[in-house]
CSV table of C-alpha atoms in Angstrom, one decimal:
chain,number,residue,atom,x,y,z
L,1,MET,CA,0.0,0.0,0.0
L,2,LEU,CA,1.3,3.5,-0.9
L,3,HIS,CA,1.7,6.2,1.7
L,4,PRO,CA,-0.5,9.1,0.9
L,5,LEU,CA,2.4,11.5,0.9
L,6,ALA,CA,4.4,9.3,-1.5
L,7,CYS,CA,1.6,9.2,-4.1
L,8,THR,CA,2.1,11.2,-7.4
L,9,GLU,CA,-0.7,13.0,-9.2
L,10,THR,CA,-0.3,10.6,-12.2
L,11,GLN,CA,-1.0,7.7,-9.9
L,12,ARG,CA,-4.0,9.5,-8.4
L,13,THR,CA,-5.4,10.3,-11.8
L,14,GLU,CA,-5.1,6.6,-12.9
L,15,VAL,CA,-6.8,5.3,-9.7
L,16,ILE,CA,-9.6,7.9,-9.9
L,17,GLY,CA,-10.2,6.9,-13.5
L,18,ALA,CA,-10.7,3.3,-12.4
L,19,TYR,CA,-13.8,4.3,-10.4
L,20,ASP,CA,-15.6,5.9,-13.4
L,21,LEU,CA,-17.3,8.5,-11.2
L,22,ALA,CA,-18.5,10.9,-13.9
L,23,GLY,CA,-22.1,11.8,-13.2
L,24,TYR,CA,-22.0,9.9,-9.9
L,25,ARG,CA,-23.6,12.8,-7.9
L,26,GLU,CA,-26.8,12.6,-10.0
L,27,SER,CA,-27.2,8.9,-9.0
L,28,GLY,CA,-27.4,9.9,-5.3
L,29,GLY,CA,-25.4,6.9,-4.3
L,30,LEU,CA,-23.8,8.6,-1.4
L,31,ASP,CA,-26.4,11.2,-0.3
L,32,ASP,CA,-27.5,9.2,2.7
L,33,LEU,CA,-24.0,9.0,4.1
L,34,ALA,CA,-23.5,12.8,3.6
L,35,ALA,CA,-26.8,13.5,5.3
L,36,PHE,CA,-25.9,11.2,8.2
L,37,ALA,CA,-22.5,13.0,8.6
L,38,ALA,CA,-24.3,16.3,8.9
L,39,GLU,CA,-26.7,14.9,11.5
L,40,LEU,CA,-23.9,13.2,13.4
L,41,CYS,CA,-21.8,16.3,13.7
L,42,ASP,CA,-24.7,18.8,13.9
L,43,THR,CA,-23.6,20.9,10.9
L,44,PRO,CA,-25.6,22.5,8.1
L,45,VAL,CA,-23.2,21.3,5.4
L,46,ALA,CA,-21.7,17.9,4.6
L,47,LEU,CA,-19.8,16.9,1.5
L,48,VAL,CA,-18.2,13.9,-0.1
L,49,SER,CA,-15.4,15.5,-2.1
L,50,LEU,CA,-13.3,13.9,-4.8
L,51,VAL,CA,-10.1,16.0,-5.3
L,52,GLU,CA,-8.8,16.0,-8.9
L,53,ALA,CA,-5.8,17.7,-10.5
L,54,ASP,CA,-7.3,21.3,-10.7
L,55,HIS,CA,-10.6,21.1,-8.8
L,56,GLN,CA,-12.7,19.1,-6.4
L,57,GLN,CA,-16.1,17.7,-7.4
L,58,PHE,CA,-18.7,16.7,-4.9
L,59,LEU,CA,-20.1,13.2,-5.2
L,60,ALA,CA,-22.7,14.0,-2.5
L,61,ALA,CA,-23.7,17.3,-0.9
L,62,VAL,CA,-26.0,18.5,1.9
L,63,GLY,CA,-26.5,22.3,2.3
L,64,PHE,CA,-24.2,23.2,-0.6
L,65,ASP,CA,-25.3,23.9,-4.2
L,66,GLN,CA,-22.0,24.2,-6.1
L,67,PRO,CA,-21.1,20.9,-7.9
L,68,GLN,CA,-17.4,21.7,-7.6
L,69,THR,CA,-14.8,24.2,-6.5
L,70,GLY,CA,-11.2,24.9,-7.4
L,71,ARG,CA,-8.5,22.8,-5.7
L,72,ASP,CA,-6.7,25.9,-4.5
L,73,THR,CA,-9.6,26.6,-2.1
L,74,SER,CA,-10.1,22.9,-1.1
L,75,PHE,CA,-9.9,22.0,2.6
L,76,CYS,CA,-10.3,18.3,1.6
L,77,ALA,CA,-7.1,18.5,-0.6
L,78,GLN,CA,-5.3,19.2,2.7
L,79,ALA,CA,-7.2,16.7,4.8
L,80,MET,CA,-6.6,13.7,2.4
L,81,MET,CA,-2.8,14.2,2.6
L,82,ALA,CA,-2.7,14.6,6.3
L,83,ALA,CA,-1.1,12.0,8.6
L,84,ASP,CA,-4.2,11.9,10.9
L,85,PRO,CA,-7.2,10.1,9.3
L,86,VAL,CA,-9.5,13.0,10.5
L,87,THR,CA,-8.6,16.6,10.1
L,88,VAL,CA,-10.3,19.1,12.3
L,89,VAL,CA,-10.2,22.9,11.8
L,90,PRO,CA,-12.0,24.7,14.8
L,91,ASP,CA,-11.8,28.2,13.2
L,92,ALA,CA,-10.5,28.6,9.6
L,93,ARG,CA,-9.8,32.4,10.2
L,94,GLU,CA,-7.2,31.4,12.7
L,95,ASP,CA,-5.5,28.7,10.7
L,96,ALA,CA,-2.8,30.0,8.4
L,97,ARG,CA,-3.4,27.2,5.8
L,98,PHE,CA,-7.0,28.3,5.2
L,99,ALA,CA,-7.4,31.9,6.4
L,100,GLY,CA,-7.0,33.4,2.9
L,101,PHE,CA,-9.3,31.0,1.1
L,102,SER,CA,-12.1,32.7,-0.8
L,103,LEU,CA,-14.6,30.3,0.8
L,104,VAL,CA,-13.4,31.6,4.2
L,105,VAL,CA,-13.2,35.3,3.4
L,106,GLY,CA,-16.4,35.3,1.4
L,107,ALA,CA,-19.5,33.1,1.1
L,108,PRO,CA,-20.2,30.6,2.5
L,109,HIS,CA,-17.8,31.9,5.2
L,110,ILE,CA,-16.5,28.6,6.4
L,111,ARG,CA,-15.3,28.6,10.0
L,112,PHE,CA,-15.5,25.0,11.3
L,113,TYR,CA,-14.3,22.1,9.1
L,114,ALA,CA,-13.8,18.4,9.9
L,115,GLY,CA,-12.9,15.8,7.2
L,116,ALA,CA,-12.1,12.1,7.2
L,117,ARG,CA,-9.8,11.2,4.3
L,118,LEU,CA,-10.8,8.7,1.6
L,119,LEU,CA,-8.2,6.2,0.6
L,120,SER,CA,-8.4,3.6,-2.1
L,121,HIS,CA,-7.3,0.0,-1.3
L,122,GLU,CA,-3.9,0.9,-2.9
L,123,GLY,CA,-3.5,3.7,-0.3
L,124,VAL,CA,-4.1,6.4,-2.9
L,125,PRO,CA,-5.8,9.5,-1.3
L,126,LEU,CA,-8.9,10.5,-3.3
L,127,GLY,CA,-10.6,13.1,-1.2
L,128,ALA,CA,-12.6,13.3,2.0
L,129,ILE,CA,-16.1,13.2,3.6
L,130,CYS,CA,-16.4,16.4,5.5
L,131,VAL,CA,-18.7,18.6,7.6
L,132,ILE,CA,-18.7,22.4,7.5
L,133,SER,CA,-20.3,25.1,9.6
L,134,PRO,CA,-20.2,29.0,9.4
L,135,GLU,CA,-19.8,29.0,13.1
L,136,PRO,CA,-16.5,28.3,14.8
L,137,ARG,CA,-16.4,25.3,17.1
L,138,PRO,CA,-13.5,25.5,19.5
L,139,GLN,CA,-14.3,22.1,21.0
L,140,GLY,CA,-14.0,20.5,17.6
L,141,LEU,CA,-15.5,17.0,17.4
L,142,THR,CA,-16.3,14.6,20.2
L,143,ASP,CA,-14.6,11.2,20.2
L,144,PHE,CA,-17.9,9.7,19.1
L,145,GLN,CA,-18.3,12.1,16.2
L,146,ARG,CA,-14.6,11.6,15.1
L,147,ARG,CA,-15.1,7.8,15.2
L,148,GLY,CA,-18.4,8.1,13.3
L,149,LEU,CA,-16.8,10.2,10.6
L,150,GLU,CA,-14.0,7.6,10.1
L,151,ILE,CA,-16.7,4.9,9.8
L,152,LEU,CA,-18.6,7.0,7.2
L,153,ALA,CA,-15.4,7.4,5.2
L,154,THR,CA,-15.0,3.6,5.2
L,155,ALA,CA,-18.6,3.2,4.1
L,156,VAL,CA,-18.0,5.7,1.3
L,157,MET,CA,-15.0,3.8,0.0
L,158,GLY,CA,-16.8,0.5,0.3
L,159,ARG,CA,-19.5,1.8,-2.1
L,160,LEU,CA,-17.0,3.3,-4.4
L,161,GLN,CA,-14.9,0.1,-4.4
L,162,ASP,CA,-18.1,-2.0,-5.2
L,163,ARG,CA,-18.6,0.3,-8.2
L,164,ARG,CA,-15.0,-0.1,-9.3
L,165,ALA,CA,-15.1,-3.9,-8.9
L,166,GLN,CA,-18.3,-4.1,-11.0
L,167,ARG,CA,-16.7,-1.9,-13.7
L,168,GLU,CA,-13.5,-4.0,-13.7
L,169,HIS,CA,-15.5,-7.2,-13.8
L,170,LEU,CA,-17.5,-5.8,-16.7
L,171,GLN,CA,-14.2,-4.8,-18.4
L,172,THR,CA,-12.8,-8.3,-17.8
L,173,VAL,CA,-15.9,-10.0,-19.2
L,174,GLU,CA,-15.8,-7.7,-22.2
L,175,GLU,CA,-12.1,-8.3,-22.8
L,176,SER,CA,-12.6,-12.1,-22.3
L,177,ASP,CA,-15.5,-12.0,-24.8
L,178,ALA,CA,-13.4,-10.1,-27.2
L,179,ARG,CA,-10.6,-12.6,-26.9
L,180,ILE,CA,-13.0,-15.5,-27.3
L,181,ALA,CA,-14.5,-13.8,-30.4
L,182,ASP,CA,-11.1,-13.2,-31.8
L,183,SER,CA,-10.0,-16.7,-31.1
L,184,GLU,CA,-13.2,-18.0,-32.8
L,185,ARG,CA,-12.6,-15.8,-35.8
L,186,ARG,CA,-9.0,-17.1,-36.1
L,187,PHE,CA,-10.2,-20.8,-35.7
L,188,ARG,CA,-12.9,-20.4,-38.3
L,189,THR,CA,-10.4,-18.7,-40.7
L,190,LEU,CA,-7.9,-21.5,-40.2
L,191,ALA,CA,-10.6,-24.2,-40.5
L,192,ASP,CA,-12.0,-22.7,-43.7
L,193,THR,CA,-8.5,-22.8,-45.4
L,194,MET,CA,-8.0,-26.5,-44.6
L,195,PRO,CA,-8.5,-29.1,-47.3
L,196,GLN,CA,-10.3,-31.3,-44.8
L,197,MET,CA,-13.8,-31.0,-43.7
L,198,VAL,CA,-13.7,-29.8,-40.0
L,199,TRP,CA,-16.5,-30.1,-37.5
L,200,SER,CA,-17.0,-29.8,-33.7
L,201,THR,CA,-19.7,-30.9,-31.2
L,202,LEU,CA,-20.8,-30.3,-27.7
L,203,PRO,CA,-19.8,-32.9,-25.1
L,204,ASP,CA,-23.1,-34.8,-25.8
L,205,GLY,CA,-22.2,-35.1,-29.5
L,206,TYR,CA,-24.5,-32.3,-30.7
L,207,HIS,CA,-22.9,-31.0,-34.0
L,208,ASP,CA,-22.8,-27.2,-33.9
L,209,TYR,CA,-20.1,-26.3,-36.3
L,210,TYR,CA,-18.9,-27.2,-39.8
L,211,ASN,CA,-16.3,-25.4,-41.8
L,212,ALA,CA,-16.8,-24.1,-45.3
L,213,ARG,CA,-15.2,-27.2,-46.9
L,214,TRP,CA,-18.0,-29.4,-45.5
L,215,TYR,CA,-20.8,-27.4,-47.1
L,216,ASP,CA,-18.8,-27.1,-50.3
L,217,PHE,CA,-18.3,-30.8,-50.4
L,218,THR,CA,-21.8,-31.9,-49.5
L,219,GLY,CA,-23.6,-29.0,-51.1
L,220,MET,CA,-25.9,-28.8,-48.1
L,221,PRO,CA,-27.2,-25.4,-46.9
L,222,ASP,CA,-25.5,-23.8,-44.0
L,223,GLY,CA,-26.7,-25.1,-40.7
L,224,SER,CA,-28.8,-27.9,-42.2
L,225,THR,CA,-26.6,-30.7,-40.8
L,226,ASP,CA,-26.5,-29.4,-37.2
L,227,GLY,CA,-27.5,-31.7,-34.4
L,228,ALA,CA,-28.0,-35.3,-35.6
L,229,ALA,CA,-28.8,-34.4,-39.2
L,230,TRP,CA,-25.2,-35.1,-40.2
L,231,SER,CA,-25.9,-38.8,-40.8
L,232,GLY,CA,-28.4,-38.1,-43.5
L,233,VAL,CA,-25.5,-37.4,-46.0
L,234,PHE,CA,-23.9,-40.8,-45.2
L,235,HIS,CA,-24.4,-43.7,-47.5
L,236,PRO,CA,-27.5,-45.7,-46.2
L,237,GLU,CA,-25.4,-48.8,-45.7
L,238,ASP,CA,-22.8,-46.9,-43.5
L,239,GLN,CA,-25.2,-44.9,-41.3
L,240,ASP,CA,-25.8,-47.4,-38.6
L,241,ARG,CA,-22.2,-48.4,-38.4
L,242,ALA,CA,-21.0,-44.8,-38.2
L,243,ARG,CA,-23.6,-43.9,-35.6
L,244,ALA,CA,-22.7,-46.9,-33.4
L,245,ARG,CA,-19.0,-46.0,-33.6
L,246,TRP,CA,-19.7,-42.4,-32.7
L,247,GLN,CA,-22.0,-43.4,-29.7
L,248,HIS,CA,-19.2,-45.6,-28.5
L,249,SER,CA,-16.7,-42.8,-28.6
L,250,LEU,CA,-19.2,-40.4,-26.8
L,251,ALA,CA,-19.7,-43.1,-24.1
L,252,THR,CA,-16.1,-44.0,-23.5
L,253,GLY,CA,-14.1,-40.9,-24.6
L,254,GLU,CA,-12.1,-43.0,-27.0
L,255,PRO,CA,-10.9,-41.3,-30.2
L,256,TYR,CA,-13.3,-41.7,-33.1
L,257,GLN,CA,-12.1,-43.1,-36.4
L,258,ILE,CA,-14.0,-44.7,-39.2
L,259,GLU,CA,-14.2,-44.9,-43.0
L,260,TYR,CA,-17.5,-44.3,-44.7
L,261,ARG,CA,-19.1,-43.1,-47.8
L,262,LEU,CA,-20.3,-39.4,-47.9
L,263,ARG,CA,-22.7,-38.0,-50.4
L,264,HIS,CA,-20.9,-35.4,-52.7
L,265,ARG,CA,-22.7,-32.4,-54.0
L,266,ASP,CA,-23.0,-34.0,-57.4
L,267,GLY,CA,-25.0,-36.9,-55.9
L,268,THR,CA,-22.3,-39.5,-55.9
L,269,TYR,CA,-20.9,-41.1,-52.8
L,270,ARG,CA,-17.2,-40.8,-52.0
L,271,TRP,CA,-15.1,-42.6,-49.3
L,272,VAL,CA,-13.9,-40.4,-46.5
L,273,LEU,CA,-11.9,-41.0,-43.3
L,274,GLY,CA,-13.6,-39.5,-40.3
L,275,ARG,CA,-11.6,-38.8,-37.1
L,276,ALA,CA,-12.4,-36.9,-33.9
L,277,LEU,CA,-10.6,-36.3,-30.6
L,278,PRO,CA,-12.1,-35.0,-27.3
L,279,ILE,CA,-11.0,-31.8,-25.6
L,280,ARG,CA,-10.9,-32.1,-21.8
L,281,ASP,CA,-10.7,-29.5,-19.0
L,282,ALA,CA,-8.3,-29.6,-16.0
L,283,GLN,CA,-10.6,-32.1,-14.3
L,284,GLY,CA,-10.6,-34.4,-17.3
L,285,GLN,CA,-14.2,-33.7,-18.3
L,286,ILE,CA,-14.9,-33.5,-22.0
L,287,THR,CA,-15.8,-30.0,-23.1
L,288,ARG,CA,-15.9,-30.4,-26.9
L,289,TRP,CA,-15.1,-32.8,-29.7
L,290,PHE,CA,-13.2,-31.7,-32.7
L,291,GLY,CA,-13.2,-33.8,-35.9
L,292,THR,CA,-12.2,-33.9,-39.5
L,293,CYS,CA,-13.4,-35.7,-42.6
L,294,THR,CA,-10.7,-36.4,-45.3
L,295,ASP,CA,-11.6,-37.4,-48.8
L,296,ILE,CA,-9.8,-40.8,-49.4
L,297,HIS,CA,-11.8,-41.9,-52.4
L,298,GLU,CA,-9.0,-42.1,-54.9
L,299,GLN,CA,-6.7,-43.9,-52.4
L,300,LYS,CA,-9.5,-46.3,-51.5
L,301,LEU,CA,-10.1,-47.2,-55.1
L,302,ALA,CA,-6.3,-47.5,-55.8
L,303,LEU,CA,-6.0,-49.8,-52.7
L,304,GLU,CA,-8.9,-51.9,-53.9
L,305,GLU,CA,-7.4,-52.2,-57.3
L,306,ARG,CA,-4.0,-53.2,-55.8
L,307,GLU,CA,-5.8,-55.8,-53.6
L,308,ILE,CA,-7.4,-57.3,-56.7
L,309,VAL,CA,-4.1,-57.4,-58.6
L,310,SER,CA,-2.3,-58.9,-55.5
L,311,GLN,CA,-5.0,-61.5,-55.0
L,312,GLU,CA,-4.8,-62.4,-58.7
L,313,LEU,CA,-1.0,-62.7,-58.6
L,314,SER,CA,-1.2,-64.8,-55.4
L,315,HIS,CA,-3.9,-67.0,-57.0
L,316,ARG,CA,-1.6,-67.5,-60.0
L,317,ILE,CA,1.3,-68.4,-57.8
L,318,LYS,CA,-0.9,-70.9,-56.0
L,319,ASN,CA,-1.7,-72.4,-59.4
L,320,ILE,CA,2.0,-72.6,-60.2
L,321,PHE,CA,2.5,-74.7,-57.1
L,322,ALA,CA,-0.3,-77.0,-58.3
L,323,VAL,CA,1.2,-77.2,-61.8
L,324,ILE,CA,4.6,-78.1,-60.4
L,325,SER,CA,3.0,-80.8,-58.2
L,326,GLY,CA,1.2,-82.1,-61.2
L,327,LEU,CA,4.4,-82.2,-63.3
L,328,ILE,CA,6.2,-84.1,-60.5
L,329,GLY,CA,3.4,-86.6,-60.4
L,330,PHE,CA,3.4,-87.0,-64.1
L,331,ALA,CA,7.2,-87.6,-64.0
L,332,ALA,CA,6.8,-90.1,-61.2
L,333,ARG,CA,4.3,-92.1,-63.3
L,334,SER,CA,6.7,-92.1,-66.2
L,335,HIS,CA,9.7,-93.1,-64.1
L,336,PRO,CA,8.5,-95.5,-61.4
L,337,GLY,CA,12.0,-95.5,-59.7
L,338,PHE,CA,11.5,-91.8,-59.0
L,339,ALA,CA,8.1,-92.3,-57.2
L,340,GLY,CA,9.4,-92.1,-53.6
L,341,ILE,CA,11.5,-89.0,-54.2
L,342,ALA,CA,8.6,-87.4,-56.2
L,343,SER,CA,6.2,-88.0,-53.4
L,344,ASP,CA,8.4,-86.3,-50.9
L,345,LEU,CA,9.1,-83.4,-53.2
L,346,ARG,CA,5.4,-83.0,-54.0
L,347,ASP,CA,4.5,-83.0,-50.3
L,348,ARG,CA,7.2,-80.2,-49.6
L,349,ILE,CA,5.8,-78.1,-52.5
L,350,THR,CA,2.3,-78.6,-51.1
L,351,ALA,CA,3.5,-77.4,-47.7
L,352,LEU,CA,5.0,-74.3,-49.3
L,353,GLY,CA,1.7,-73.8,-51.1
L,354,ARG,CA,-0.2,-74.0,-47.8
L,355,ALA,CA,2.2,-71.4,-46.2
L,356,HIS,CA,1.9,-69.1,-49.2
L,357,ASP,CA,-1.9,-69.4,-49.2
L,358,PHE,CA,-1.9,-68.6,-45.5
L,359,VAL,CA,0.0,-65.3,-45.7
L,360,ARG,CA,-1.1,-64.1,-49.2
L,361,PRO,CA,-3.6,-61.3,-49.7
L,362,HIS,CA,-7.2,-62.5,-49.4
L,363,SER,CA,-10.7,-61.4,-50.0
L,364,GLU,CA,-13.3,-61.5,-47.2
L,365,GLN,CA,-14.5,-64.8,-48.6
L,366,SER,CA,-11.1,-66.5,-48.9
L,367,ARG,CA,-9.5,-65.2,-45.8
L,368,PRO,CA,-8.3,-68.0,-43.4
L,369,ARG,CA,-10.1,-68.5,-40.1
L,370,SER,CA,-6.9,-67.8,-38.1
L,371,ARG,CA,-5.1,-64.5,-38.1
L,372,GLN,CA,-2.7,-64.3,-41.0
L,373,ASP,CA,0.1,-62.9,-38.9
L,374,SER,CA,-0.1,-65.7,-36.3
L,375,LEU,CA,2.5,-68.4,-35.9
L,376,HIS,CA,-0.1,-70.6,-34.2
L,377,GLY,CA,-2.5,-70.1,-37.1
L,378,LEU,CA,0.2,-71.0,-39.6
L,379,LEU,CA,1.2,-74.1,-37.7
L,380,ASP,CA,-2.4,-75.2,-37.3
L,381,ASP,CA,-2.9,-74.9,-41.1
L,382,LEU,CA,0.3,-76.9,-41.8
L,383,PHE,CA,-0.5,-79.7,-39.4
L,384,GLU,CA,-4.1,-80.1,-40.6
L,385,PRO,CA,-3.2,-83.2,-42.9
L,386,TYR,CA,-1.5,-85.0,-40.0
L,387,ARG,CA,-4.2,-84.7,-37.4
L,388,GLY,CA,-6.8,-87.0,-39.0
L,389,ARG,CA,-9.8,-87.4,-36.7
L,390,SER,CA,-7.8,-86.5,-33.5
L,391,GLU,CA,-7.2,-82.9,-32.8
L,392,THR,CA,-4.7,-83.9,-30.1
L,393,ARG,CA,-2.2,-85.8,-32.2
L,394,ILE,CA,-0.2,-82.5,-32.8
L,395,ARG,CA,-0.8,-79.9,-30.1
L,396,VAL,CA,0.6,-76.4,-30.4
L,397,SER,CA,0.8,-74.5,-27.1
L,398,GLY,CA,2.6,-71.5,-25.5
L,399,ASP,CA,3.2,-68.0,-26.8
L,400,ASP,CA,2.0,-66.8,-30.2
L,401,VAL,CA,4.4,-64.9,-32.4
L,402,LEU,CA,3.7,-62.5,-35.3
L,403,VAL,CA,4.9,-63.8,-38.7
L,404,ASP,CA,4.9,-62.5,-42.2
L,405,ASP,CA,5.5,-63.8,-45.7
L,406,ARG,CA,9.3,-63.8,-45.3
L,407,SER,CA,9.3,-66.3,-42.4
L,408,ALA,CA,6.4,-68.4,-43.6
L,409,THR,CA,8.4,-70.3,-46.2
L,410,PRO,CA,11.3,-71.6,-44.0
L,411,LEU,CA,8.8,-72.3,-41.2
L,412,ALA,CA,6.6,-74.3,-43.5
L,413,LEU,CA,9.6,-76.4,-44.7
L,414,LEU,CA,10.9,-76.8,-41.2
L,415,PHE,CA,7.8,-78.1,-39.6
L,416,HIS,CA,6.6,-80.0,-42.6
L,417,GLU,CA,9.8,-82.0,-42.5
L,418,LEU,CA,9.5,-82.7,-38.7
L,419,ALA,CA,5.9,-83.8,-39.2
L,420,THR,CA,6.7,-86.0,-42.2
L,421,ASN,CA,9.5,-87.7,-40.4
L,422,ALA,CA,7.3,-88.2,-37.3
L,423,ALA,CA,4.6,-89.7,-39.6
L,424,LYS,CA,7.1,-92.1,-41.3
L,425,TYR,CA,9.4,-93.1,-38.4
L,426,GLY,CA,8.3,-91.4,-35.2
L,427,ALA,CA,5.4,-90.7,-32.9
L,428,LEU,CA,2.8,-90.1,-35.6
L,429,SER,CA,3.6,-93.5,-37.3
L,430,VAL,CA,1.5,-95.3,-34.6
L,431,MET,CA,-2.1,-94.5,-33.6
L,432,ALA,CA,-1.2,-93.8,-29.9
L,433,GLY,CA,1.7,-91.4,-30.7
L,434,MET,CA,1.4,-87.7,-30.4
L,435,VAL,CA,3.5,-84.5,-30.7
L,436,ASP,CA,3.7,-81.4,-28.5
L,437,LEU,CA,5.1,-78.2,-30.0
L,438,GLU,CA,5.7,-75.6,-27.2
L,439,VAL,CA,6.5,-72.0,-28.2
L,440,GLN,CA,8.2,-69.8,-25.6
L,441,ARG,CA,9.4,-66.2,-26.0
L,442,GLN,CA,12.7,-65.6,-24.2
L,443,GLY,CA,13.6,-62.0,-24.5
L,444,ASP,CA,14.6,-61.3,-28.1
L,445,MET,CA,14.6,-65.1,-28.9
L,446,VAL,CA,11.9,-67.6,-29.5
L,447,GLN,CA,12.3,-71.3,-28.5
L,448,LEU,CA,10.2,-73.9,-30.3
L,449,CYS,CA,10.4,-77.3,-28.7
L,450,TRP,CA,9.1,-80.3,-30.8
L,451,ILE,CA,8.5,-83.2,-28.4
L,452,GLU,CA,7.4,-86.7,-29.7
L,453,ARG,CA,6.0,-89.3,-27.3
L,454,ASP,CA,4.3,-92.7,-27.2
L,455,GLY,CA,5.8,-93.6,-30.5
L,456,PRO,CA,8.3,-96.4,-31.4
L,457,VAL,CA,11.2,-96.8,-29.1
L,458,LEU,CA,14.3,-95.1,-30.6
L,459,GLU,CA,17.5,-97.2,-30.4
L,460,ALA,CA,20.0,-94.5,-31.3
L,461,ALA,CA,20.6,-91.4,-33.4
L,462,PRO,CA,21.1,-92.0,-37.1
L,463,VAL,CA,24.7,-92.1,-38.3
L,464,HIS,CA,24.2,-90.0,-41.3
L,465,ALA,CA,22.0,-86.9,-41.7
L,466,GLY,CA,19.6,-87.3,-44.6
L,467,PHE,CA,18.1,-84.7,-46.9
L,468,GLY,CA,15.3,-84.0,-44.4
L,469,SER,CA,17.7,-83.2,-41.7
L,470,GLN,CA,19.7,-81.0,-44.0
L,471,LEU,CA,16.5,-79.2,-45.0
L,472,VAL,CA,15.7,-78.5,-41.3
L,473,GLU,CA,19.2,-77.0,-40.9
L,474,LEU,CA,18.8,-74.9,-44.0
L,475,SER,CA,15.4,-73.5,-42.9
L,476,ALA,CA,16.2,-72.9,-39.2
L,477,VAL,CA,19.8,-71.9,-39.3
L,478,ARG,CA,20.5,-70.3,-42.7
L,479,GLN,CA,17.1,-68.7,-43.4
L,480,LEU,CA,15.9,-67.9,-39.9
L,481,GLY,CA,19.3,-67.4,-38.3
L,482,GLY,CA,18.6,-69.8,-35.5
L,483,GLU,CA,20.1,-73.0,-34.0
L,484,VAL,CA,18.8,-76.6,-33.8
L,485,GLU,CA,19.4,-79.2,-31.1
L,486,ARG,CA,18.2,-82.8,-31.4
L,487,ASP,CA,17.8,-85.2,-28.5
L,488,TRP,CA,17.1,-88.8,-29.5
L,489,ASN,CA,15.4,-90.0,-26.4
L,490,PRO,CA,14.2,-93.6,-26.3
L,491,THR,CA,10.7,-92.2,-25.6
L,492,GLY,CA,10.7,-90.0,-28.6
L,493,LEU,CA,12.6,-87.3,-30.6
L,494,VAL,CA,13.0,-83.9,-29.0
L,495,VAL,CA,14.0,-81.0,-31.3
L,496,THR,CA,14.8,-77.6,-29.7
L,497,ILE,CA,14.9,-74.7,-32.1
L,498,ARG,CA,15.9,-71.2,-31.0
L,499,VAL,CA,15.3,-68.4,-33.5
L,500,PRO,CA,15.7,-64.6,-33.1
L,501,LEU,CA,12.4,-62.9,-32.7
L,502,ALA,CA,13.2,-60.4,-35.4
L,503,SER,CA,13.4,-63.3,-38.0
L,504,PHE,CA,9.7,-63.9,-37.7
L,505,ARG,CA,8.5,-60.5,-38.9
L,506,ARG,CA,9.9,-57.4,-40.5
L,507,PRO,CA,10.1,-54.3,-38.3
């Protein structure tokens, strides 16, 4: 708080301006306090004086008709700067500060004066509430009157401060409204220049804004798609799906994303990508949703064309596998001595074909039941011919691992070879035999443990590695970058394969 004596006129002028007191006397807001001051001190005149740079104006007056007087004849200008909250002048003719004042020498012939200074909450002196009499009063004020005059000064400042607070609040609201309006103009300008359609909703999903691009794209009149009318420009087959996805986002707060067909102004439907995110306050409550619609029609058509070409190429590759198998069978019939080798070769090609068919692009009708990036799904597909009527003859358990077309070929050769050997010589060669394949992720490695049980008793490991064993090494070690360990237990073969996780799928 400033000391009254340390306050400059510039500071006083700024503070007085903050109260906006022009015309305040006409409102009569302080008349009752001035009248009570006159009654309290038993004087014919009481004033609430606001001292400005060149004059003093009276915000309330009892027994005095002039609205203002010059500052050079102002008692209150002296009182507001005094150290004592209340200034008392028993006889102005005998006080050197006031004896020469025109209001003392002439009408209204002021003799007695008592004034309580008015201070703003910053400590800036504004004026005083005073009482005046043409009769001198040697006894001055009683303690009760002095205290009462101080209380009235506090009451005056309370009312003035309320007026100031209301004005500042109004200014704050106006400035805030102006900032909001400016921000809204900036947002709308930015949104209208974007190539995407931009929209926003209230927390309950009521659409209350679309940018110019939306109306230009759809050809709808301004405001015609507010509320829930937006779905009317969606393709009839997409409306329920889009509405359900939007309701889910509204209920959960999850981001909204969906592809749907939107009616263009020319009457055709074009594919768009719709996205929306919630805006939350400090407490986490959703205050608005902002969303965009992006025209992806050309990209969608190009993707569909690429899918068709990819499926056609994959289908032709699958046919090539079938042709090669047919040629091998034809050669085997022409050369009976080649029949055994031909059968093994045809089975391996069939396994490759099954792996290719699993990971190749598919339509909705031809897509496998299992996920196309699942190791378990690929193995289940490969082992299907060996299971027969019993689903438990080859059991795959443990962790699933993501695979792609690069790893599918060596995996198909690897496990086809193990399954074929088990069917010829191992656990799957007898009805009671079975195989467990356990998959376990170990950091950045994957361990696949092939365990045969309840098959023929194994006497010893083979002395020479055959073509099948070499094929296992080729697939697991050279192509997948792993290592293979075989354990020829009497109860059944155990093959442990450790492969880097990165070999199963591209980053």
